[in-house]
Coordinates of C-alpha atoms and ligand atoms in Angstrom, one line a residue:
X908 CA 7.4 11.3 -2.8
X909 CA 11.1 12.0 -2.7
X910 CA 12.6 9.5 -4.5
X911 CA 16.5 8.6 -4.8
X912 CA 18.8 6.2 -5.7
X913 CA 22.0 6.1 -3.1
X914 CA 24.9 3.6 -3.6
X915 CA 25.6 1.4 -0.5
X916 CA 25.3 -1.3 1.3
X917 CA 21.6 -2.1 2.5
X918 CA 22.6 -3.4 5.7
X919 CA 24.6 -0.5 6.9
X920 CA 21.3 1.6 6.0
X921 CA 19.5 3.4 8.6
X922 CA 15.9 3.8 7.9
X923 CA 12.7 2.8 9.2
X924 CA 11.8 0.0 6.7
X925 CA 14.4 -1.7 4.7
X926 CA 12.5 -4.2 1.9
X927 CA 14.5 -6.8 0.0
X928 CA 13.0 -8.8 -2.9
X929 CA 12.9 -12.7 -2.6
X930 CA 12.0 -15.4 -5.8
X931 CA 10.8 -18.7 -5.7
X932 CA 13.4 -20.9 -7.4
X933 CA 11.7 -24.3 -6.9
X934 CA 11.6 -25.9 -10.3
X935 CA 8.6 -27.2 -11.0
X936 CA 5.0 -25.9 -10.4
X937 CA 4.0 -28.8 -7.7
X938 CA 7.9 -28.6 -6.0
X939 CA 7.6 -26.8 -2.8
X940 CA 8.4 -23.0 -2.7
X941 CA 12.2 -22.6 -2.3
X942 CA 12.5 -18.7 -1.7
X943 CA 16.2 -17.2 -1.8
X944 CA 16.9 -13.6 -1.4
X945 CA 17.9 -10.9 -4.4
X946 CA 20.6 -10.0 -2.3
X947 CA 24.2 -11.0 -1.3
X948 CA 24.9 -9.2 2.2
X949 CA 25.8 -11.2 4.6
X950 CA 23.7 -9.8 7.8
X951 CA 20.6 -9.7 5.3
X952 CA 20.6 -12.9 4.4
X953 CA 21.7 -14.1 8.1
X954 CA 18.6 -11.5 9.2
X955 CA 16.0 -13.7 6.9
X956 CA 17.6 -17.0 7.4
X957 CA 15.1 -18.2 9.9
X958 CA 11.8 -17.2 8.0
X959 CA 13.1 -18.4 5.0
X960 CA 13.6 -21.7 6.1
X961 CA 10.3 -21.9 8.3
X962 CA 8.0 -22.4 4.9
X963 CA 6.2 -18.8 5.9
X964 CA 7.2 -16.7 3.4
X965 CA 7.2 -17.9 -0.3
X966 CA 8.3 -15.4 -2.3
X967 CA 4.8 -15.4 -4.6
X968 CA 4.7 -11.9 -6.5
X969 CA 3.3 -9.5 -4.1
X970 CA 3.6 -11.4 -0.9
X971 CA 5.5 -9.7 1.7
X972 CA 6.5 -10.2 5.4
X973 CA 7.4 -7.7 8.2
X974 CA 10.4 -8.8 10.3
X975 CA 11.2 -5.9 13.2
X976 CA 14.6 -4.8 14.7
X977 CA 16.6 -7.4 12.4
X978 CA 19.6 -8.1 14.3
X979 CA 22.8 -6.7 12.4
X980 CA 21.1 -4.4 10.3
X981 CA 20.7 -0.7 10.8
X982 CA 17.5 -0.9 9.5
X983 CA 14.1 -0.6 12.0
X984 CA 12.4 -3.2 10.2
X985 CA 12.9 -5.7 7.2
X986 CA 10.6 -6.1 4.5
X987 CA 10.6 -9.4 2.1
X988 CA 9.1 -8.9 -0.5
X989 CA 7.7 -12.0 -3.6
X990 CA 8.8 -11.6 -7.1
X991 CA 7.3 -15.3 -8.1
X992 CA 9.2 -17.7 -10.0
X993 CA 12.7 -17.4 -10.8
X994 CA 12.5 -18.3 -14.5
X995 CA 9.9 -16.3 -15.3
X996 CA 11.5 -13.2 -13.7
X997 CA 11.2 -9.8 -15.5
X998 CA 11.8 -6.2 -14.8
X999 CA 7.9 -5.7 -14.4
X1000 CA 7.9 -8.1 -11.7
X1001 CA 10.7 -5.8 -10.2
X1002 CA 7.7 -3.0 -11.0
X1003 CA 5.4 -4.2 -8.5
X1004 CA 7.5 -5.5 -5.7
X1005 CA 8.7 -1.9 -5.4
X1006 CA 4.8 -0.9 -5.8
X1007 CA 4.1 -3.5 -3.1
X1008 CA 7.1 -2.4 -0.7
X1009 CA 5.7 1.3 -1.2
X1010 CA 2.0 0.2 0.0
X1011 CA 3.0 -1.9 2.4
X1012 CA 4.3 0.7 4.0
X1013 CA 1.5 2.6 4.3
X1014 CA -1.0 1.1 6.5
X1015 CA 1.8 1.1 8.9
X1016 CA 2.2 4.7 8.7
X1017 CA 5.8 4.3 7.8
X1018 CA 6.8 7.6 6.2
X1019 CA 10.4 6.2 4.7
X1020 CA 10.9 3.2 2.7
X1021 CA 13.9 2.1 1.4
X1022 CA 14.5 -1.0 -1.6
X1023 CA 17.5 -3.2 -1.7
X1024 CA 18.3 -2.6 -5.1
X1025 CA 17.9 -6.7 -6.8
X1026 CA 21.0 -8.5 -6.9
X1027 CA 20.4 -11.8 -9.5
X1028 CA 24.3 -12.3 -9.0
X1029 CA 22.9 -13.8 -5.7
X1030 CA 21.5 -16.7 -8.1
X1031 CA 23.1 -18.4 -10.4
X1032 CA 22.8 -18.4 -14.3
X1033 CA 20.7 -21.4 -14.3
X1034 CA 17.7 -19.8 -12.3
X1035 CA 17.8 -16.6 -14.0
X1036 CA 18.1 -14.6 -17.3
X1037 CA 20.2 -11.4 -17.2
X1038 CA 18.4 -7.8 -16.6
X1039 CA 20.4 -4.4 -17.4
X1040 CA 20.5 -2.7 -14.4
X1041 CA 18.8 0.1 -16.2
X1042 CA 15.9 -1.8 -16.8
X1043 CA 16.1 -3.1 -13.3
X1044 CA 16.4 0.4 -11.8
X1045 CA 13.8 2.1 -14.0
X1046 CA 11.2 -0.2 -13.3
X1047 CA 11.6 0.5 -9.5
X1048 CA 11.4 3.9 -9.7
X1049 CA 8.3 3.3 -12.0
X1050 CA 6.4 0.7 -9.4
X1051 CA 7.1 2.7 -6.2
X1052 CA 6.2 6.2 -7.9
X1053 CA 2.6 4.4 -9.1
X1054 CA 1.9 2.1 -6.0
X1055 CA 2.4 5.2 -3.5
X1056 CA -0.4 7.3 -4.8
X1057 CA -3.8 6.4 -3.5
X1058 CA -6.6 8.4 -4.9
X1059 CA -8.8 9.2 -1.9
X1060 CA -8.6 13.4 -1.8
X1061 CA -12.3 13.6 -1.8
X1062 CA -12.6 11.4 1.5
X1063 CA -12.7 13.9 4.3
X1064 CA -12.2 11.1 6.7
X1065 CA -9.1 10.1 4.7
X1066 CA -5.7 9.5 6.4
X1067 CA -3.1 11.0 5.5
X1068 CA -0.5 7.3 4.7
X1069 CA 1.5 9.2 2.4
X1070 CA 5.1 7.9 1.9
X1071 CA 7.4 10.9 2.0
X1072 CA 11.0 9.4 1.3
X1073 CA 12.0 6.1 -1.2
X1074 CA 15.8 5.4 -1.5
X1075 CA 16.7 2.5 -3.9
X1076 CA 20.5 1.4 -1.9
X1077 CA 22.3 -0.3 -5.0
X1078 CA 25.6 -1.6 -3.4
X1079 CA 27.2 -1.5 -7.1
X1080 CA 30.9 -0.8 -7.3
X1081 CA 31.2 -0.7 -10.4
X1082 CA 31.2 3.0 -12.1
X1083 CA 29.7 2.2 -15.4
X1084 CA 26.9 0.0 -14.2
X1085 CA 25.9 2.9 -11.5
X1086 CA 25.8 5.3 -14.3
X1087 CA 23.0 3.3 -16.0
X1088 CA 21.4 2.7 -13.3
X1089 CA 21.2 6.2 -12.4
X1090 CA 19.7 7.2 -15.9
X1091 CA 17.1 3.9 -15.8
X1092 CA 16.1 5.5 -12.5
X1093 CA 15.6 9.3 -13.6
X1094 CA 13.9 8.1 -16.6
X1095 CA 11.6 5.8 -14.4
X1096 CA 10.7 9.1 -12.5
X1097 CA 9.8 11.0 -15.8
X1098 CA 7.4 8.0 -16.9
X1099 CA 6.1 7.3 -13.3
X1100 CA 5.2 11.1 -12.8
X1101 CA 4.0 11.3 -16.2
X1102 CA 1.2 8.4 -15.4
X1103 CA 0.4 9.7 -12.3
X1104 CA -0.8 13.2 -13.9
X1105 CA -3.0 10.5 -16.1
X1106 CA -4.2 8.5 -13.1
X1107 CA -5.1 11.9 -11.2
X1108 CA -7.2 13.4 -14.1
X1109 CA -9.0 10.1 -14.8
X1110 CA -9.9 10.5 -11.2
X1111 CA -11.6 13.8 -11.7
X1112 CA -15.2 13.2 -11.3
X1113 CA -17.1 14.9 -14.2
X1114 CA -18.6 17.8 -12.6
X1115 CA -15.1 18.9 -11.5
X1116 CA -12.7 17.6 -14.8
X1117 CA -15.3 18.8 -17.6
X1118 CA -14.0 19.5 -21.0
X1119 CA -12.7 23.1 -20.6
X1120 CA -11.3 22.2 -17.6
X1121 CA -9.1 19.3 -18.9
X1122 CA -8.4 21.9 -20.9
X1123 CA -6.9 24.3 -18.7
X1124 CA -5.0 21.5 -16.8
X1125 CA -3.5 20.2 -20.0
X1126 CA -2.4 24.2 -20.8
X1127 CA -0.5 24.2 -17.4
X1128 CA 1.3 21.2 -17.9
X1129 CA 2.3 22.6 -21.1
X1130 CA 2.8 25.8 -19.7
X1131 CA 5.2 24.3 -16.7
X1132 CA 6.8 21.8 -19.3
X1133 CA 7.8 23.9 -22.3
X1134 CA 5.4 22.7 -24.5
X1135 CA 3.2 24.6 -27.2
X1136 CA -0.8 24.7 -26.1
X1137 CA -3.7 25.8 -27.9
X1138 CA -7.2 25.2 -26.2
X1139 CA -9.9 25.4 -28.7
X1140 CA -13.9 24.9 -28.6
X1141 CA -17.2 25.4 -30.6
X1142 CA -16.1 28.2 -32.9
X1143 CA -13.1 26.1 -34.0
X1144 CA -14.7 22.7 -34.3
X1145 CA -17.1 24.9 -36.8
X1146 CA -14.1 26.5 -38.6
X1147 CA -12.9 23.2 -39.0
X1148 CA -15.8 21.7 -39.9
X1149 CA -15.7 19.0 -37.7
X1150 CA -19.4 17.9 -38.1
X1151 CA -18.3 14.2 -35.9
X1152 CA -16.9 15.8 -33.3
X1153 CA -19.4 18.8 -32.5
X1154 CA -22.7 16.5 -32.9
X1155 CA -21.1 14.6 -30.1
X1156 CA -20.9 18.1 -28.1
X1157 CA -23.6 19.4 -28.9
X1158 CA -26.0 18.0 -26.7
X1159 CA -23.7 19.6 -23.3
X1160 CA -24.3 23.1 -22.0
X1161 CA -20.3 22.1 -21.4
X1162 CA -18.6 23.4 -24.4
X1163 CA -16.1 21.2 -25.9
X1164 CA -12.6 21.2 -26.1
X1165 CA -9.9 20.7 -28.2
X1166 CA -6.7 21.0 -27.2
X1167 CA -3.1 20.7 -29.5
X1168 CA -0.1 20.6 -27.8
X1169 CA 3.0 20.4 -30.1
X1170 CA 6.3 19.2 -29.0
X1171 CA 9.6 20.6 -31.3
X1172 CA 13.1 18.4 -30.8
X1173 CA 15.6 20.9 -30.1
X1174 CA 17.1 22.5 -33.2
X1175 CA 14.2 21.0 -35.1
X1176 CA 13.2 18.3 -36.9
X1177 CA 14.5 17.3 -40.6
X1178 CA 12.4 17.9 -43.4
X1179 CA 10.9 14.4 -43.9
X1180 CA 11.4 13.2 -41.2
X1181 CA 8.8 11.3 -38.8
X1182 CA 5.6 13.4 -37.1
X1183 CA 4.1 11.4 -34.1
X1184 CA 0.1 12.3 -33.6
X1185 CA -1.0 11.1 -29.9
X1186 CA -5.1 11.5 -30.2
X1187 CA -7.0 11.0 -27.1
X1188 CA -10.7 10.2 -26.7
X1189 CA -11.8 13.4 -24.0
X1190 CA -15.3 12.3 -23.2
X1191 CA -15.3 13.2 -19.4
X1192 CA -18.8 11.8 -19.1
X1193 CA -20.5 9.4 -21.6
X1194 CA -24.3 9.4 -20.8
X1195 CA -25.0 7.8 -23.6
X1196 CA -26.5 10.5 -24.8
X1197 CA -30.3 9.7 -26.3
X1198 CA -29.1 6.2 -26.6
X1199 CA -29.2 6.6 -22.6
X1200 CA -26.9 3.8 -20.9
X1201 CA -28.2 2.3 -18.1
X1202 CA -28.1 3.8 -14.7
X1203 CA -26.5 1.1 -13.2
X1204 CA -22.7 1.3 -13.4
X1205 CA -23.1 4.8 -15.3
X1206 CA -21.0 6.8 -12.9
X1207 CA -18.0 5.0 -13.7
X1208 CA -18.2 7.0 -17.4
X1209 CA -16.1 9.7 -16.0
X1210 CA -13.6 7.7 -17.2
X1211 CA -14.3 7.9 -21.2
X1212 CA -11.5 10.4 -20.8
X1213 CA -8.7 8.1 -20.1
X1214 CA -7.4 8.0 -23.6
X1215 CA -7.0 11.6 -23.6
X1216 CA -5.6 11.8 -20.0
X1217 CA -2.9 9.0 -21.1
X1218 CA -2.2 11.2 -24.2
X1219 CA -1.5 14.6 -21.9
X1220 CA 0.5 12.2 -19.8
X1221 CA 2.7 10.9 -22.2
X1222 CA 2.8 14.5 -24.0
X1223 CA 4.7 15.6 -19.9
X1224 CA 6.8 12.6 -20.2
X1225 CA 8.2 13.6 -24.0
X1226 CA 8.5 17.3 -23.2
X1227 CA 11.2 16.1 -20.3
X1228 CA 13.0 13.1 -22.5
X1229 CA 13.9 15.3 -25.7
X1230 CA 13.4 12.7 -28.3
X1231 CA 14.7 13.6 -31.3
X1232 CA 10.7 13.5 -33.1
X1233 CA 8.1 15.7 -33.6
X1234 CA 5.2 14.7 -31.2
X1235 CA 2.0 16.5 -31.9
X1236 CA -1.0 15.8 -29.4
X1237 CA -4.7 15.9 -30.0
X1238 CA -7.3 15.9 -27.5
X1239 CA -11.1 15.7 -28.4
X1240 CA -13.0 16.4 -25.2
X1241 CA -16.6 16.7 -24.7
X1242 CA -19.6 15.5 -22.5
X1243 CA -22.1 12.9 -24.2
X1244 CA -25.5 13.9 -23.1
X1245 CA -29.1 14.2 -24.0
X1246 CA -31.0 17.3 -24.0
X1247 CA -33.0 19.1 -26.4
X1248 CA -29.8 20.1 -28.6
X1249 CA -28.3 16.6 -28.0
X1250 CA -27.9 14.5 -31.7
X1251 CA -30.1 11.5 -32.4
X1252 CA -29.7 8.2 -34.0
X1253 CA -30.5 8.5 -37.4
X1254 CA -29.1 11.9 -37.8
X1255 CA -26.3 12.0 -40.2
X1256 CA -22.8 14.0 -39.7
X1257 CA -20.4 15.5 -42.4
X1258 CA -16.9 14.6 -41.2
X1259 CA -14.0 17.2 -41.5
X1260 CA -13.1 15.1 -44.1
X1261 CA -15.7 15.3 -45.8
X1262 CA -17.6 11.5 -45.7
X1263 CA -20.5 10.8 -44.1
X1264 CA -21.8 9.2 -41.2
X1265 CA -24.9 7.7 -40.5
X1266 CA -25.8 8.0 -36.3
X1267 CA -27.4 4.6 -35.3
X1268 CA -26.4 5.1 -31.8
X1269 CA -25.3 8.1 -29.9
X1270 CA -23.8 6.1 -27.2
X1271 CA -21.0 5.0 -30.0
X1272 CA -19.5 8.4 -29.8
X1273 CA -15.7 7.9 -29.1
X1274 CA -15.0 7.1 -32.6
X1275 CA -17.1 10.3 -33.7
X1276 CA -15.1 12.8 -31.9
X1277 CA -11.7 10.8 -32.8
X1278 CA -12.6 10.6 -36.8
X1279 CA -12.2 14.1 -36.7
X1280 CA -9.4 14.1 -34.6
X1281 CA -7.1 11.5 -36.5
X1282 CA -7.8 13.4 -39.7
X1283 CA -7.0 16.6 -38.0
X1284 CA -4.0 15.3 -37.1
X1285 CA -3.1 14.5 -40.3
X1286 CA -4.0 17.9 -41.4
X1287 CA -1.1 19.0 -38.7
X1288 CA 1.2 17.3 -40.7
X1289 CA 1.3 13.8 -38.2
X1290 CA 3.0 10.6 -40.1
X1291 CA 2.4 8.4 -37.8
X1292 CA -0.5 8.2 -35.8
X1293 CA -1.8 6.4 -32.5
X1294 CA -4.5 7.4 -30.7
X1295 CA -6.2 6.0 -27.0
X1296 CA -9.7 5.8 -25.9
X1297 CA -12.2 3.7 -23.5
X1298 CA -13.8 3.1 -27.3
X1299 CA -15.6 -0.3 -26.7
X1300 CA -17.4 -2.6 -24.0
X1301 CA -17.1 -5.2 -26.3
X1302 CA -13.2 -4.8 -26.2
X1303 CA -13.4 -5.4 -22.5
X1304 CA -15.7 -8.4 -23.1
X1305 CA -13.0 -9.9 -25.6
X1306 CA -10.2 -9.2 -23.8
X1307 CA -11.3 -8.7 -20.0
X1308 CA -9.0 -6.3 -18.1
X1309 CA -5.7 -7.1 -18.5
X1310 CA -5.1 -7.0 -22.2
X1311 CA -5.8 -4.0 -23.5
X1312 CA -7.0 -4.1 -27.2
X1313 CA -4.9 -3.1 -30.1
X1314 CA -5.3 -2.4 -34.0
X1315 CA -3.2 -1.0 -36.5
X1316 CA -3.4 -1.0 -40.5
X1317 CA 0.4 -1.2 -40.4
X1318 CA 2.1 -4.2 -39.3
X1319 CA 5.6 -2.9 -39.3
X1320 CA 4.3 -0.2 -37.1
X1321 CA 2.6 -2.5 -35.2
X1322 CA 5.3 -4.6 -34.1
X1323 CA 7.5 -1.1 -33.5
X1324 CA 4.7 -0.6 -30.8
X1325 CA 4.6 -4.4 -29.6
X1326 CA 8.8 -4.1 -28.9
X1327 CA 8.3 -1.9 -26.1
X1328 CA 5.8 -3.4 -24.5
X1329 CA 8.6 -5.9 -22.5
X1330 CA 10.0 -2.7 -21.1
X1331 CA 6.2 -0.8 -20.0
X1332 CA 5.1 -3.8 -18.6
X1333 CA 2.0 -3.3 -20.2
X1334 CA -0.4 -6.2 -22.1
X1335 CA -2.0 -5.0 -25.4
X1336 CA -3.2 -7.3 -27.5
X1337 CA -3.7 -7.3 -30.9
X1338 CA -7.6 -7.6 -32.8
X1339 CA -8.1 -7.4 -36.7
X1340 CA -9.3 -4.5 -38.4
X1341 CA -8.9 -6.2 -42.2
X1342 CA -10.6 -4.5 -44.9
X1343 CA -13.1 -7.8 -45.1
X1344 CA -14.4 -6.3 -41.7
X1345 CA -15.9 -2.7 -43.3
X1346 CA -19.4 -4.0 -45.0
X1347 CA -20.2 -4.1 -41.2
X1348 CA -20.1 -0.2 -40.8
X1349 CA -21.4 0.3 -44.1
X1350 CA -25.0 2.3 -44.5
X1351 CA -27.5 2.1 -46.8
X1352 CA -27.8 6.2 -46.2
X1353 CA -24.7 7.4 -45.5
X1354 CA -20.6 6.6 -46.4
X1355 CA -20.5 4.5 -43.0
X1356 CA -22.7 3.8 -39.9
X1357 CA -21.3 4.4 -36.2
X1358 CA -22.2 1.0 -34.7
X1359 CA -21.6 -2.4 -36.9
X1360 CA -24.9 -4.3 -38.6
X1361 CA -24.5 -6.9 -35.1
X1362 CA -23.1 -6.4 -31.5
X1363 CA -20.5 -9.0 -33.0
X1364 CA -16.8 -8.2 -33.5
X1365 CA -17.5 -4.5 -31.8
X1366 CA -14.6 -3.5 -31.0
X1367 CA -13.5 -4.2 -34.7
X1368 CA -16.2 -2.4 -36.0
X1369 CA -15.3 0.8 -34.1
X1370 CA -11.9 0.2 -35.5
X1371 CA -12.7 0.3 -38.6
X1372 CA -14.8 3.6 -38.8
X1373 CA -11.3 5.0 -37.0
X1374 CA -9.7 3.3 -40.1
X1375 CA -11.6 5.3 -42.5
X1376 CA -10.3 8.3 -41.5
X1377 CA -6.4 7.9 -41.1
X1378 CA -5.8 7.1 -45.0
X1379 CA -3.1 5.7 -45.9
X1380 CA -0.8 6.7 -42.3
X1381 CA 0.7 4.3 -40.5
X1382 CA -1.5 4.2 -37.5
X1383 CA -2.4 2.4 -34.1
X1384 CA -6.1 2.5 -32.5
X1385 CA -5.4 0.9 -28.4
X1386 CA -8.8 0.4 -27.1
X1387 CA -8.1 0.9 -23.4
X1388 CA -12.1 0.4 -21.9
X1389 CA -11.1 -2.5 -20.0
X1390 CA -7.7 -1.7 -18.7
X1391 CA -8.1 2.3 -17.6
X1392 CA -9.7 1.9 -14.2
X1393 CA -8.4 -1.1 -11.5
X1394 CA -11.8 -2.1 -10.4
X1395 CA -9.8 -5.0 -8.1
X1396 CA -6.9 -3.2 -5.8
X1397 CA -3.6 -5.4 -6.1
X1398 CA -1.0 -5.4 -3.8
X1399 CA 1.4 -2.9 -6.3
X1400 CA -1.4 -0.8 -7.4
X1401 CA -4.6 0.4 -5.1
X1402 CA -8.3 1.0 -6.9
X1403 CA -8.7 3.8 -9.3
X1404 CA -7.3 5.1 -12.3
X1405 CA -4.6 2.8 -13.5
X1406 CA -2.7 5.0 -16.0
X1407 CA -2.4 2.3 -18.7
X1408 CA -0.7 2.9 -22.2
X1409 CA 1.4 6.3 -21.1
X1410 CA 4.3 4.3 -20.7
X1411 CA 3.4 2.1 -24.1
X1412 CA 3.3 5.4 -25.7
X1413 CA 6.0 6.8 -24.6
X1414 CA 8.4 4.1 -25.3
X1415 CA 6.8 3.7 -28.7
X1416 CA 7.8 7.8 -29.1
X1417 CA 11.4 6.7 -28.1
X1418 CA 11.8 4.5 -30.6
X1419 CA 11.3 7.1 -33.1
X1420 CA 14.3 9.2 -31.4
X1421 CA 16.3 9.2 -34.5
Ligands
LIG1035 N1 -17.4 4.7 -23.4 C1 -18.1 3.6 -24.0 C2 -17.3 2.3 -23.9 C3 -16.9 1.7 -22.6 C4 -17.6 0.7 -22.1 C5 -15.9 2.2 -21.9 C6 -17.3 0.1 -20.9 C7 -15.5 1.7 -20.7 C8 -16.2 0.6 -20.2 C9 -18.5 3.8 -25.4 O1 -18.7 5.2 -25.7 C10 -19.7 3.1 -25.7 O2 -20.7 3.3 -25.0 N2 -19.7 2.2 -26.6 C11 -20.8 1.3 -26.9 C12 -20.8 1.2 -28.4 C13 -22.1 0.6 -28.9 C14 -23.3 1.5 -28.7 C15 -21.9 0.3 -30.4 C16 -20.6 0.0 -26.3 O3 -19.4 -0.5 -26.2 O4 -21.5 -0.6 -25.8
LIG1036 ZN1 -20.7 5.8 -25.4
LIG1037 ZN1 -17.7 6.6 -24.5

């Protein structure tokens, strides 16, 4: 999509589908809805008058309604468009009424879409807490980018509903302001088009996205972005003696992959300062291996790979914003599967670190192939570390699918992570992984066991085998399982691969931009 941000006023806009955001400024829950538009031009509001004050449009988050020729705009037809409550107004709202303006479109085979860019001067102070306009403009860029792309390219009876044009009209005199604006928006472009490469590799189906292949597809992002690459499989996992990681692999005719890419701040970094390690759980299809899952619901394990698709993701994003940080990404990818060479519970691995694991289960093989990858990492000189994967189904179970989980043996770290979270719109939430946890992972055979004694607390346990290889570095483990694939479609976002945590990581990248 081409997306821009023009300064004007909406109403002297030509296009085919003009959207303005509305919120519900009734005070109280039981009140009737009281809808009033984001806007302040005249033949807009005159435009909506009548709808507004029929009851038929109440402004919920992700309601809209089609008005056509509006008389005394330019625009063909005008879209309103929720936000919810007034008080409880934030720029992620903002997100998904421009994802909802976007998809609305679609259906309708409207090709251009244009956003009245939110005016809360058209409420007063009471109703509403003051956005930046950076914030405001970033998250629309963010929410149309994401809500416009529909992942239905193996459908030969698809139709082709693609948006072509989104222009965000800001009618903002004011020089300064449209200068933020204008970099909220470009940087919403650079995350949005960051989690779409995510969303569109999660989508891969596993014969297609196998392990070399995410391989070669992170190598030409790197490749187009400027970014240092090196694709690696079974010889280096042997070199490296990464026992964890190849037991996993070895039961594939797919060799594995693992894949670096290194990002270097212009002019380099200082000698002590911070290195960022992004590791990504790569499992593009998790059998089970001889600890066979079910067959029911088992194709949807093409996913195990979204923690390394959000880390390739995030890796495009910080090769376009420049931070002043080293950012060094780690990808484990294999397949989980059971043949003859496959690895079987009660084998036991040697670790590149050297300790021990005991295999009760091969279908707990994310935080195999990530043990070696965090201490890998570290080997690469990371300082910090964070790493993504679809790790646990009891994380989703906890949590259900819209908190992702998170863990961290570092609280300062931790609530570094946490600040950005208001500006990605995202919903971690934070699970222990306290040292009184580890006697659940610990084996009578080897240094630690890969499932806990019970099916209690599993996404701790997982956690805390990840814990025993990170040391004493600052570290965050997010547990995505629940969160990586929208099995609902919402107005904002459509079925599929949802991209979450590249925009948490990224911002928590920024905030190392010393
Ligand atoms: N990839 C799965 C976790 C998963 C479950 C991801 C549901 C997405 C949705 C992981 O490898 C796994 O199978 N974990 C096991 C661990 C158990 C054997 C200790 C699980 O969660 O059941
Ligand atoms: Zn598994
Ligand atoms: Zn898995």
């Amino acid at each position: 999509m081409d997306t821009k941000l023009l300064f004007q006023d909406a109403a002297t806009l030509n296009t085919p589908m003009l959207a303005v955001f509305a919120v519900d400024i009734a005070a109280n829950k039981d009140a009737d809805p009281i809808p009033v538009l984001l806007n302040t031009s005249d033949p807009i509001a005159k435009a909506a008058a009548n709808v507004l004050a029929s009851g038929d449009f109440k402004a919920g988050l992700g309601e809209t309604l089609l008005l056509h020729s509006p008389s005394g705009l330019k625009a063909v037809r005008l879209l309103l468009v929720g936000l919810g409550k007034a008080k409880t107004l934030s720029s992620d709202e903002m997100r998904k009424a421009a994802g909802t303006a976007v998809r609305a479109a679609k259906p309708l085979g409207v090709r251009d879409v244009a956003i009245a860019f939110p005016e809360d001067r058209a409420l007063s102070d009471e109703h509403v807490d003051d956005l930046p306009a950076a914030l405001i403009a970033r998250a629309l860029a963010e929410g149309a980018e994401v809500g416009e792309v529909d992942y239905d390219t193996y459908r030969s009876d698809r139709k082709d509903r693609s948006v072509h044009t989104l222009t965000i009209v800001a009618n903002e005199p004011e020089n300064n302001v449209r200068t933020d604006m204008q970099q909220g928006f470009d940087l919403g472009l650079v995350v949005a088009r960051a989690q779409n490469f995510t969303r569109s590799l999660v989508n891969e189906p596993g014969n297609v996205l196998t392990p070399t292949e995410l391989g070669r597809r992170a190598a030409a992002m790197s490749k187009e972005m400027g970014l240092a690459c090196e694709v690696h499989s079974t010889a280096k996992l042997n070199d490296l003696k990464m026992g964890a990681f190849w037991a996993v692999a070895k039961g594939s005719a797919e060799p594995p992959a693992l894949i670096v890419m290194t990002y270097e701040p212009e002019g380099g970094a200082a000698k002590d300062a911070p290195v960022l390690g992004l590791v990504g759980k790569g499992i593009t299809f998790d059998t089970g291996g001889i600890s066979i899952k079910p067959a029911e619901g088992m194709e949807k394990m093409k996913y195990d790979m979204a923690g390394a698709a959000a880390m390739i993701g995030a890796m495009q994003a910080i090769a376009q914003l420049k931070p002043k940080v080293k950012v060094i990404g780690v990808v484990c990818s294999a397949e989980n599967m059971p043949d003859g060479g496959a690895f079987k519970p009660g084998d036991v691995v040697t670790t590149m670190s050297g300790k021990t694991i005991e295999i009760v289960n091969t279908d707990a093989e994310g935080r195999l192939v990530l043990s070696d990858g965090l201490h890998y990492a570290r080997t690469l000189g990371c300082t910090h570390l964070i790493n993504a994967a679809t790790l646990t189904g009891a994380c989703v179970v906890a949590l259900g699918m819209l908190n992702a989980g998170l863990f961290s043996n570092d609280d300062a770290t931790c609530a570094q992570f946490e600040s950005g979270l208001k500006t990605s719109g995202e919903k971690f939430w934070r699970l222990p992984c306290t040292d009184d946890y580890k006697d659940q992972i610990k084996s009578q055979i080897a240094d630690m066991m890969n499932t806990g004694k019970t099916r209690y607390g599993g996404a701790t346990n997982a956690a805390m085998l990840l814990k025993e290889f990170v040391g004493d570095t600052p570290w965050l483990h997010l547990d995505i399982a629940g969160c990586a694939w929208n099995e609902e479609s919402k107005p904002w976002l459509p079925y599929g691969p949802s991209g979450i945590a590249v925009r948490s990581i990224i911002e928590w990248v920024r905030s190392y931009n010393a």
